[in-house]
Every structure is written in C-alpha cells, then in structure tokens.
Tab-separated table of C-alpha atoms in Angstrom:
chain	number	residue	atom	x	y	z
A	1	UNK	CA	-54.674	134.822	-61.584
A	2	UNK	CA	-54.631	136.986	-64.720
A	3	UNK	CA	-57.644	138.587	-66.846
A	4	UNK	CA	-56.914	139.264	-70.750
A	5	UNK	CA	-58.573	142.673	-71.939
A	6	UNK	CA	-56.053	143.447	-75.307
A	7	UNK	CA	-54.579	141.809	-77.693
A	8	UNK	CA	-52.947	144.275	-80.230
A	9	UNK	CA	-53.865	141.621	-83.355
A	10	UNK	CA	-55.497	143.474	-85.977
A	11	UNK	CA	-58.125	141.455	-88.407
A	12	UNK	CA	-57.087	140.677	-91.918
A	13	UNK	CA	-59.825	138.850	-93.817
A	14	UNK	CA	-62.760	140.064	-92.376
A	15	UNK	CA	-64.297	143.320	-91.745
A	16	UNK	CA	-66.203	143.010	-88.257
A	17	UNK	CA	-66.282	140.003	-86.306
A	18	UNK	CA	-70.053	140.071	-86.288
A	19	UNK	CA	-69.839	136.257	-85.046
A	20	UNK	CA	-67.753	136.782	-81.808
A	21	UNK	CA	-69.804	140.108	-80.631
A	22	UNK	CA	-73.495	138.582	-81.630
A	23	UNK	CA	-72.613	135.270	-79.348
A	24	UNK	CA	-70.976	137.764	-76.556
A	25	UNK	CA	-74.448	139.628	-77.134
A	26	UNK	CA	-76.654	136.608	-77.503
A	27	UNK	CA	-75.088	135.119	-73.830
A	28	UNK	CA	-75.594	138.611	-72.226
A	29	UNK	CA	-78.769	138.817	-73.105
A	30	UNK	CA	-80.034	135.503	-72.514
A	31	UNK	CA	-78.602	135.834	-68.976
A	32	UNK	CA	-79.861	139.055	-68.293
A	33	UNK	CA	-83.657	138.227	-69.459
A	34	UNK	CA	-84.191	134.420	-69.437
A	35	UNK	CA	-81.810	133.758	-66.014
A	36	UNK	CA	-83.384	137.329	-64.897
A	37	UNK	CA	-79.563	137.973	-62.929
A	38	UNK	CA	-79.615	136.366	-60.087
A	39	UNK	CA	-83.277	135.582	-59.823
A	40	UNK	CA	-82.672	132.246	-57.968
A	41	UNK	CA	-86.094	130.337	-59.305
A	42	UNK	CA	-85.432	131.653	-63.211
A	43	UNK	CA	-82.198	130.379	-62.876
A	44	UNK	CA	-83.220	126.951	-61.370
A	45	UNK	CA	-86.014	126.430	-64.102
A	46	UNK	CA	-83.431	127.336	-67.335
A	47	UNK	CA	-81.350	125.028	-65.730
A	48	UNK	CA	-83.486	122.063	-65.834
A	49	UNK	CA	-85.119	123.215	-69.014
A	50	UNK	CA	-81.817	123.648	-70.903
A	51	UNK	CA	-78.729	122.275	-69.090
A	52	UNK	CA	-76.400	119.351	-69.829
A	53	UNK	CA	-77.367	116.519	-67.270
A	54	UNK	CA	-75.129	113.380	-67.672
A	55	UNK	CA	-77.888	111.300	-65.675
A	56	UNK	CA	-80.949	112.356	-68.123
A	57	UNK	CA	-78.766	112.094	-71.075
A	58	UNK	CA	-78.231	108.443	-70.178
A	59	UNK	CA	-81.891	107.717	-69.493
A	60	UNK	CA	-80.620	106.742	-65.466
A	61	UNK	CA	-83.123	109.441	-64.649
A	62	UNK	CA	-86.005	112.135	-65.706
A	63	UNK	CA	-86.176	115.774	-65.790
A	64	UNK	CA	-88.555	116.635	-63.580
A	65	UNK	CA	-92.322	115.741	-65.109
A	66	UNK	CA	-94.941	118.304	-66.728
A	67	UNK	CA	-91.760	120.691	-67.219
A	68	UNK	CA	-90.891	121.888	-70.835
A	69	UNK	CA	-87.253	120.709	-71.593
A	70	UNK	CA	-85.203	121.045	-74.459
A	71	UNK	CA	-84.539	117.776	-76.109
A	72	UNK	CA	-81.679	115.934	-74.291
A	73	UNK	CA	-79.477	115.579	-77.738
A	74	UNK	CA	-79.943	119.855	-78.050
A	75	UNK	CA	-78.698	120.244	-74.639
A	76	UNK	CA	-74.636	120.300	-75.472
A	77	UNK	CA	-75.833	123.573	-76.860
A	78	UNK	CA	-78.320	125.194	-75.155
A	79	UNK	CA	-75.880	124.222	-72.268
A	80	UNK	CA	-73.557	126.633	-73.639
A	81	UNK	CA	-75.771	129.584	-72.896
A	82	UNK	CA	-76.560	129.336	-69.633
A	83	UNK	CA	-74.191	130.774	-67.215
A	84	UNK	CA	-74.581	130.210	-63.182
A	85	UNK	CA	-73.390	134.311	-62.199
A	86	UNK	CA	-72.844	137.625	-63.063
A	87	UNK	CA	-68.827	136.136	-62.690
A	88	UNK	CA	-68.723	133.206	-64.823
A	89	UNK	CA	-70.656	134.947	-67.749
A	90	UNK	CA	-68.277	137.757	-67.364
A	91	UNK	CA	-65.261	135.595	-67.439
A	92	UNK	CA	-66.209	133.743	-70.720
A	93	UNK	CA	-67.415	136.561	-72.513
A	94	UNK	CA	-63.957	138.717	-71.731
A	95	UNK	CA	-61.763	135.457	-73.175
A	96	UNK	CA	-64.348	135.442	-75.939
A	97	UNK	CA	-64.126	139.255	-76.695
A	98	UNK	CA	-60.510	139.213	-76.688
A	99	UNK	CA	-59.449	136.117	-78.527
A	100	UNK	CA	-62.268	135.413	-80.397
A	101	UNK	CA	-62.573	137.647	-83.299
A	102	UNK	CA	-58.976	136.935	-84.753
A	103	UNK	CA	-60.065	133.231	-84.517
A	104	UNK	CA	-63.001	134.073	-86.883
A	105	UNK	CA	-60.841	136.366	-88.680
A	106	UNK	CA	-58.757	133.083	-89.700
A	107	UNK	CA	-61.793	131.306	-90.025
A	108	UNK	CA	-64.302	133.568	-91.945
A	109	UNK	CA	-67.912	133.768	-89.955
A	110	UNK	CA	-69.905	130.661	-90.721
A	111	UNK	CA	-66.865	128.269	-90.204
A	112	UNK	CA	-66.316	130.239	-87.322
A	113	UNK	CA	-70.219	129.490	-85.760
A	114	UNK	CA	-69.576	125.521	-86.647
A	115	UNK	CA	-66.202	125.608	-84.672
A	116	UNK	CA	-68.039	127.266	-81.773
A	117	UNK	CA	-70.848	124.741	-81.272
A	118	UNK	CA	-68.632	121.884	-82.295
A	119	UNK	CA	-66.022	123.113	-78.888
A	120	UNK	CA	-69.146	123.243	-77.167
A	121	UNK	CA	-70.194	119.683	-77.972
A	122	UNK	CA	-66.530	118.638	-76.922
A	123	UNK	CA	-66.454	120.231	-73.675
A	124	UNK	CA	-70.150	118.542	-72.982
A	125	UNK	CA	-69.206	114.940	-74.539
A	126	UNK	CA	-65.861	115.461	-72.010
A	127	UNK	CA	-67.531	116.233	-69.143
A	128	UNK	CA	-70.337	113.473	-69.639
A	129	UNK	CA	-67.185	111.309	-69.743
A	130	UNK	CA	-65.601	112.004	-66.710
A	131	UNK	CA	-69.293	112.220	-64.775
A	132	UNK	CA	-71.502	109.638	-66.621
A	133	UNK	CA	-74.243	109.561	-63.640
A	134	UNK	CA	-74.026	112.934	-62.341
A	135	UNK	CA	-77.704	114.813	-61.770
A	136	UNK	CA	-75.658	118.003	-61.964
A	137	UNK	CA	-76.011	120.381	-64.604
A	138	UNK	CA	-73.396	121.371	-66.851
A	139	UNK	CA	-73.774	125.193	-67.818
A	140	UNK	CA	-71.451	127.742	-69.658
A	141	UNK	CA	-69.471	128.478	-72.700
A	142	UNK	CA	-66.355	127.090	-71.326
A	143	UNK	CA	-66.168	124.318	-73.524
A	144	UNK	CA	-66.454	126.691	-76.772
A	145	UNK	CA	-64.753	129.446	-74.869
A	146	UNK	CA	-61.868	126.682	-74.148
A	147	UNK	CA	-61.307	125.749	-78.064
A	148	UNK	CA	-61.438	129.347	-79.418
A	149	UNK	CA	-58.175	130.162	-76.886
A	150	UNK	CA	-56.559	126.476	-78.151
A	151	UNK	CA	-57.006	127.907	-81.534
A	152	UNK	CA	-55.781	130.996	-80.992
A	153	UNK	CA	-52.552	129.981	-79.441
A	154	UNK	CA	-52.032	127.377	-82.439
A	155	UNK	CA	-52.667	131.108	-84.593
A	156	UNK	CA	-51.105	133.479	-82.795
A	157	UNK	CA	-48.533	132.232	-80.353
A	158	UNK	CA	-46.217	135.064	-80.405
A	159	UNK	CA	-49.101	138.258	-80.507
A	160	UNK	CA	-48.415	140.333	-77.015
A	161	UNK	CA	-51.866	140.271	-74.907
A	162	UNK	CA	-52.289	143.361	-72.178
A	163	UNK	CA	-53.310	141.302	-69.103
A	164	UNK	CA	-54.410	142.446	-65.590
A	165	UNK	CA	-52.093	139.974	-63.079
A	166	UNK	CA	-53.376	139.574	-60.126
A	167	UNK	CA	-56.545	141.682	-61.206
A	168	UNK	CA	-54.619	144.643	-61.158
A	169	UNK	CA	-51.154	144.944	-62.162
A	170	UNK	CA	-51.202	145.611	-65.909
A	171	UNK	CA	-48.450	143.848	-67.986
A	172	UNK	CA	-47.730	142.746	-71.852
A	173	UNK	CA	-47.098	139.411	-72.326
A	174	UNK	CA	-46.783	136.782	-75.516
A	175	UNK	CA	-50.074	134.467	-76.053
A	176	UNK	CA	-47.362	131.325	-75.496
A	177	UNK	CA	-47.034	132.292	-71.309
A	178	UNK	CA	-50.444	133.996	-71.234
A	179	UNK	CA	-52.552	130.736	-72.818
A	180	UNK	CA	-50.168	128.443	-72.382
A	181	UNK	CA	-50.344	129.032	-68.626
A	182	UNK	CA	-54.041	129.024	-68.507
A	183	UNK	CA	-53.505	125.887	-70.662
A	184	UNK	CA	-51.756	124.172	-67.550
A	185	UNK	CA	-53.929	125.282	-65.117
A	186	UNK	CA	-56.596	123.506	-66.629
A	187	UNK	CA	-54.961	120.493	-66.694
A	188	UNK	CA	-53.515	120.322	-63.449
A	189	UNK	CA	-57.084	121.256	-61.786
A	190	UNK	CA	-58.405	118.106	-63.229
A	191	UNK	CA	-55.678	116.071	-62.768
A	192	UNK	CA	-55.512	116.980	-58.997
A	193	UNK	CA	-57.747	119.866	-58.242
A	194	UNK	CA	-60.384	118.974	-55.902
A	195	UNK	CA	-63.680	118.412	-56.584
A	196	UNK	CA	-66.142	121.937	-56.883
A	197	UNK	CA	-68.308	123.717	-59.245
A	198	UNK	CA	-66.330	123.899	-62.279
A	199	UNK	CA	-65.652	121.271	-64.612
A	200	UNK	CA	-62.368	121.612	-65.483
A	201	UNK	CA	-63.414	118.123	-67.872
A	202	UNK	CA	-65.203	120.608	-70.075
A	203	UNK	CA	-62.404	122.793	-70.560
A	204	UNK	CA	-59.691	120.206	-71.749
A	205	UNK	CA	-62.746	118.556	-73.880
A	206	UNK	CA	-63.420	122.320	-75.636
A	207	UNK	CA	-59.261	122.685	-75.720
A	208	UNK	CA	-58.362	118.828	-77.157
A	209	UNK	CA	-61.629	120.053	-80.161
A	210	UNK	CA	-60.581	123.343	-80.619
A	211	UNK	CA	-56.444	122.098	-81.286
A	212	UNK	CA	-58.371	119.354	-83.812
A	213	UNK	CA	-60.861	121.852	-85.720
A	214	UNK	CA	-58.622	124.693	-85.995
A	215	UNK	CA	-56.292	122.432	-88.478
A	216	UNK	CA	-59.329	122.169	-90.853
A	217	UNK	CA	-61.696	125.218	-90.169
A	218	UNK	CA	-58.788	127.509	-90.899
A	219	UNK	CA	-58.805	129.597	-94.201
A	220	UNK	CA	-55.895	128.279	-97.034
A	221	UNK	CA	-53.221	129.926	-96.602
A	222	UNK	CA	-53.386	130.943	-92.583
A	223	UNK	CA	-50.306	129.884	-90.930
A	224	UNK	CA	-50.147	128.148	-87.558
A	225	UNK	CA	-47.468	129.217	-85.163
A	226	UNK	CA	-46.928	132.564	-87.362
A	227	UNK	CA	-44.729	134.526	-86.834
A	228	UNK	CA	-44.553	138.473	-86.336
A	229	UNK	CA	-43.738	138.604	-89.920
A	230	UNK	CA	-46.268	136.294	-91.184
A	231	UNK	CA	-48.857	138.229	-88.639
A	232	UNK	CA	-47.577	141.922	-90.835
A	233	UNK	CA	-48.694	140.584	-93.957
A	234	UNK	CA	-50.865	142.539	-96.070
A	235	UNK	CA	-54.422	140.769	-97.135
A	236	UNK	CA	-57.644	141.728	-98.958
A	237	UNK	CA	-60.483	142.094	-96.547
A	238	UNK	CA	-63.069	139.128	-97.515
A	239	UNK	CA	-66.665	139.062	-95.526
C-alpha cells in the first residue's frame, strides 16, 4: 500500500484552509480526550453514545438503557468523529491533510463544511444499506474522508502527489494512478473482500456523494479535470 504526505498544489482562492486543519484538529482532539487513546471503557461508552448503529437506527433494537446517547438521526455525524485507533485516525487525517485543503480551496470554507458532513451522511446512509440489522457501530471519517479524495481527483487529476509505496519508498506520482488506484481498491474490497472491520460500504457511499456534490459545491469558474495550465492560472485570493 501507499501513504500520500505532498501534493505540490498551491491554493488559489483562499488564504488558509482553516476548514480542513480545524476538522483534522477537532478529530485529534476528540480522540485524544473524549476516546482517552486507547482507554478501552472511554472508547466503548463514545461508541454507544455517539456511533452509527444500523439496528438502533431502525428501531430493531435499543442502546443500552439509562445511558446518554446522541439522538439516532445526529449519529451519521457524530459517527464521523469517532475513530477506533491511534491507526485509523491517523490514516484519515493524513488523506484529509493532504487533499483536503485544495478541495476547500475550490470550494470556499462554508461550502466546504456542508460537503464534509453531507460525504459523511453518504458513507453512513451506504453502509446502513448494505448492513440494515447490524448492532455494530459504524465509526470514522471515511465516508467524508472518501468524498473529499473523489472530489479532488474530479479537480485535480493531473497534480503529482509525493507518496510513500510500500511505507517507505518515496515516489511522485499523478492524482489519476495515486486516487484512482485507491479508488479500485475500494471497490474491489466490497465487491469481494472478505468480511472485517472496515466498511468498505462507507467508502464508495462518501466517494459516489463526493463525485455528486463536487459538481455543485464548486466555485464558478473551477474547472474539473484541469489541466496543468488551467491549475497555473493566476486568481485573487477570496476568504
């Protein structure tokens, strides 16, 4: 596998991506003081209190009595926060770091925080689909995390992203084979991965909203599939 930790795509409507770094903030903190890192029974109650259960959204069952829960409806994003380990926070908030900010960028700020709960909702409503009865809880920002790299490669298919391959082997590559890849893996582990931890129903259901909202949400004027040219032109910076 690959990480992504550059992507040599400078900003041109917006100053700071105050959006992308507050949420990559917001998760690391929520992690680090609610979930208490690793603290097995903090973990376990956020979970109940806050996670997407298919089972509890369909009234099959009950959270368990006498415990403070957020309403079921608020779960697809409180979900969103909650991350199982040090590794899976890690993992969405690198993607997020690296590909979100141009996403805002084309977006401007407050479309950009509608986009991100809306791919969060997705990846929820997805995996609710494919599980309807599951007690299981469905944590993590994968579904929003999912849609912001859809968008991106519909933005910026031809930008050159520094990845670590195989962890460790540094290389350049174009979004099209970096995403695009990670695109197919997705799909392939829920067409015939087996069944684990990770909802790979989430990620197509964050991808299939993020392709949808990134036709709208985008500014007037931002090209999809630009091209290096397109990418060199000149703007006004606009909060």
């Amino acid at each position: 596998m690959f990480v992504p930790f550059h992507d040599q795509n400078p900003l041109r409507y917006i100053r700071f991506p105050w959006v992308t770094r507050g949420l990559v903030v917001l998760n690391c903190l929520i992690f680090l003081i609610y979930q208490r890192a690793g603290n097995a029974d903090a973990e376990a109650a956020s979970v109940m209190a806050f996670g997407l259960i298919p089972s509890t959204l369909a009234g099959i069952h009950i959270r368990t009595p006498g415990i403070f829960h957020a309403p079921e409806y608020l779960t697809f994003i409180t979900s969103s926060f909650l991350h199982g380990d040090i590794w899976h926070l890690a993992g969405n908030m690198l993607f997020l770091w690296v590909f979100g900010d141009n996403v805002e960028d084309a977006m401007g700020h407050w479309r950009f925080i509608l986009f991100y709960f809306l791919c969060a909702i997705g990846g929820g409503l997805a995996h609710v689909a494919v599980e309807p009865g599951s007690d299981i809880a469905l944590i993590g920002a994968s579904g929003s995390v999912a849609g912001v790299i859809a968008a991106y490669l519909l933005l910026h298919p031809r930008v050159k992203i520094w990845i670590l391959l195989l962890f460790r082997i540094p290389i350049r590559l174009r979004t099209v084979w970096v995403l695009g890849f990670w695109i197919l893996l997705q799909v392939y582990n829920f067409a015939f991965g087996p069944p684990g931890e990770i909802s790979w129903a989430a990620h197509l259901g964050g991808l299939v909203m993020g392709t949808v909202l990134v036709l709208f949400l985008r500014r007037p004027g931002v090209p999809l599939l630009a091209r290096p040219a397109d990418e060199a032109l000149p703007v006004d910076p606009v909060v």
